[in-house]
Coordinates of C-alpha atoms in Angstrom, one line a residue:
R1 CA 0.0 0.0 0.0
R2 CA 1.2 3.5 -0.8
E3 CA -1.4 5.4 1.1
W4 CA -0.9 5.8 4.9
P5 CA -3.0 7.5 7.6
L6 CA -1.3 10.2 9.7
I7 CA -2.7 12.1 12.7
D8 CA -2.1 15.5 14.4
A9 CA -3.0 16.7 17.8
S10 CA -5.5 19.2 16.5
G11 CA -7.9 16.2 15.8
K12 CA -7.2 15.7 12.1
V13 CA -6.4 12.4 10.3
S14 CA -4.8 12.7 6.9
V15 CA -4.2 10.2 4.1
I16 CA -0.7 10.6 2.5
D17 CA 0.4 9.1 -0.8
L18 CA 3.9 7.7 -0.4
S19 CA 4.2 6.2 -3.9
T20 CA 7.0 8.7 -4.5
P21 CA 8.6 8.8 -1.0
A22 CA 10.7 11.8 -1.8
K23 CA 7.5 13.7 -2.7
P24 CA 4.7 12.7 -0.4
R25 CA 1.2 14.0 -1.4
L26 CA -1.7 14.9 0.8
L27 CA -4.7 13.1 -0.5
Q28 CA -7.4 13.7 2.2
T29 CA -7.8 15.3 5.7
V30 CA -10.8 14.6 7.9
D31 CA -11.7 15.7 11.4
E32 CA -11.4 12.9 14.0
G33 CA -11.9 14.5 17.3
P34 CA -9.6 16.3 19.8
G35 CA -6.3 14.9 20.9
A36 CA -5.4 12.3 18.3
S37 CA -2.4 10.6 19.7
G38 CA -2.1 7.1 18.2
V39 CA -3.0 5.5 14.9
A40 CA -3.0 1.9 13.7
M41 CA -4.0 0.3 10.4
N42 CA -4.9 -3.4 10.1
K43 CA -3.0 -5.9 8.0
A44 CA -5.6 -5.8 5.3
Q45 CA -5.1 -2.1 5.2
N46 CA -8.8 -1.3 5.1
L47 CA -9.4 -0.3 8.7
V48 CA -7.8 2.5 10.6
L49 CA -8.2 3.1 14.4
V50 CA -7.3 6.4 16.0
A51 CA -6.8 6.9 19.8
A52 CA -8.3 10.3 20.7
K53 CA -6.9 11.3 24.1
M54 CA -9.0 14.4 24.7
D55 CA -12.2 12.6 23.5
G56 CA -11.7 9.4 25.6
A57 CA -12.4 7.2 22.6
I58 CA -11.1 5.2 19.7
H59 CA -12.3 6.4 16.3
V60 CA -12.9 3.8 13.6
F61 CA -12.3 4.6 9.9
R62 CA -12.7 2.5 6.7
L63 CA -9.9 3.0 4.2
A64 CA -11.1 2.3 0.6
G65 CA -8.8 3.1 -2.2
K66 CA -7.5 6.5 -1.2
T67 CA -10.6 7.6 0.8
L68 CA -10.9 7.5 4.6
T69 CA -14.5 7.4 6.0
H70 CA -15.4 7.7 9.7
V71 CA -17.6 4.6 10.5
G72 CA -17.6 4.5 14.3
R73 CA -16.5 5.6 17.8
V74 CA -15.8 3.4 20.8
D75 CA -16.2 5.3 24.1
L76 CA -13.6 4.1 26.6
G77 CA -15.3 5.7 29.6
A78 CA -14.8 8.8 31.7
G79 CA -11.2 10.0 32.1
A80 CA -9.8 7.3 29.8
Q81 CA -7.3 9.4 27.8
P82 CA -6.1 6.8 25.3
T83 CA -2.6 7.5 24.0
D84 CA -2.1 4.6 21.5
I85 CA -3.8 1.8 19.7
V86 CA -2.3 -1.4 18.2
F87 CA -3.8 -4.3 16.3
A88 CA -3.4 -8.0 17.3
V89 CA -1.5 -10.0 14.7
D90 CA -4.7 -11.8 13.5
G91 CA -6.6 -8.4 13.2
R92 CA -9.5 -9.7 15.3
H93 CA -8.6 -7.6 18.3
A94 CA -7.0 -4.3 19.0
Y95 CA -5.5 -2.9 22.2
A96 CA -6.0 0.6 23.5
V97 CA -3.3 2.1 25.8
V98 CA -5.5 4.0 28.3
Q99 CA -3.4 6.5 30.3
G100 CA -6.2 7.9 32.5
T101 CA -7.1 4.5 33.9
N102 CA -3.6 2.9 33.7
K103 CA -4.9 0.0 31.6
I104 CA -4.6 -1.8 28.3
M105 CA -8.2 -2.3 27.0
E106 CA -9.0 -5.0 24.5
L107 CA -11.4 -4.3 21.6
A108 CA -13.0 -6.9 19.4
V109 CA -12.8 -6.2 15.6
D110 CA -15.3 -7.6 13.2
G111 CA -15.2 -5.9 9.9
T112 CA -15.7 -2.2 10.7
K113 CA -17.5 -3.1 14.0
V114 CA -15.2 -2.4 17.0
T115 CA -16.4 -3.1 20.5
L116 CA -14.9 -3.4 24.0
T117 CA -14.5 -6.9 25.3
G118 CA -14.1 -6.1 29.0
Q119 CA -10.7 -7.9 29.0
D120 CA -8.7 -5.0 30.5
V121 CA -5.3 -5.4 32.1
A122 CA -3.8 -2.8 34.5
T123 CA -0.1 -2.3 33.6
G124 CA 1.4 0.7 35.2
K125 CA 0.9 4.4 35.9
S126 CA 0.5 6.6 32.8
P127 CA 0.9 3.9 30.1
Y128 CA 1.9 5.4 26.8
G129 CA 2.9 3.3 23.8
A130 CA 2.6 -0.4 22.9
A131 CA 3.5 -3.1 20.5
V132 CA 2.3 -6.7 19.9
T133 CA 5.0 -9.3 19.4
P134 CA 5.1 -11.0 16.0
D135 CA 3.8 -14.3 17.4
G136 CA 0.8 -12.4 18.8
N137 CA 1.2 -13.7 22.4
W138 CA 2.5 -10.6 24.1
L139 CA 1.8 -6.9 24.3
I140 CA 4.8 -4.8 25.5
N141 CA 4.1 -1.3 26.7
T142 CA 5.8 1.6 28.5
N143 CA 4.5 3.3 31.7
V144 CA 6.0 6.7 32.1
G145 CA 4.6 7.1 35.6
G146 CA 6.1 3.9 37.1
A147 CA 4.7 0.7 38.5
L148 CA 1.1 0.3 39.7
T149 CA 2.1 0.1 43.3
G150 CA 4.4 2.3 45.4
E151 CA 5.5 5.9 45.1
D152 CA 8.5 5.4 42.9
R153 CA 7.9 7.1 39.5
T154 CA 10.7 5.2 37.7
G155 CA 9.3 4.3 34.3
T156 CA 8.5 0.7 33.6
V157 CA 8.2 -1.7 30.6
T158 CA 5.5 -4.3 31.0
M159 CA 4.5 -7.5 29.2
V160 CA 0.9 -8.5 29.0
D161 CA 0.1 -12.2 28.3
L162 CA -2.6 -11.7 25.6
K163 CA -3.9 -15.3 25.9
A164 CA -4.4 -15.2 29.7
H165 CA -5.2 -11.5 29.8
R166 CA -2.8 -10.8 32.7
L167 CA 0.2 -8.8 33.5
A168 CA 3.3 -11.1 33.2
L169 CA 6.2 -8.7 33.8
S170 CA 6.8 -5.2 35.1
L171 CA 10.4 -4.0 34.8
A172 CA 11.8 -0.6 36.0
V173 CA 13.8 1.0 33.2
G174 CA 15.0 4.3 34.5
K175 CA 13.9 7.8 35.5

């Protein structure tokens, strides 16, 4: 695919044509909602999810050809403040990094229908980014505010077991 979605903090999502990398072209810009902070595109490259920190939601877009269309919104609850979103390897789930509640929230993905599963995992204070391992078994994320317990604000890296929906490891990595 040569078209990629990009976000900015003003709440806009843009589709950029990268067929000539030295001369990227803006194809489309749409309003998404306040505080866009993370974006993910599924492997089929027809579904785009955007974490909207100030809106407390994940916005769902269909990407058809070079056109992005808003098709849904998943409310993550009061004070959620999602900072990132990543797809599972199989594309049937996505994981929202929810800073306001210190959790990773699992979402079910069925076509363009995206819903909360209720399989949330608390990871650490102020989680920020995340990645799913290539085998699909683990989600690794950073927590800029430290571990869930104690007063030490040393940042942590955590590993979530995606099969068991539990925190497997929390490792302090520096201040």
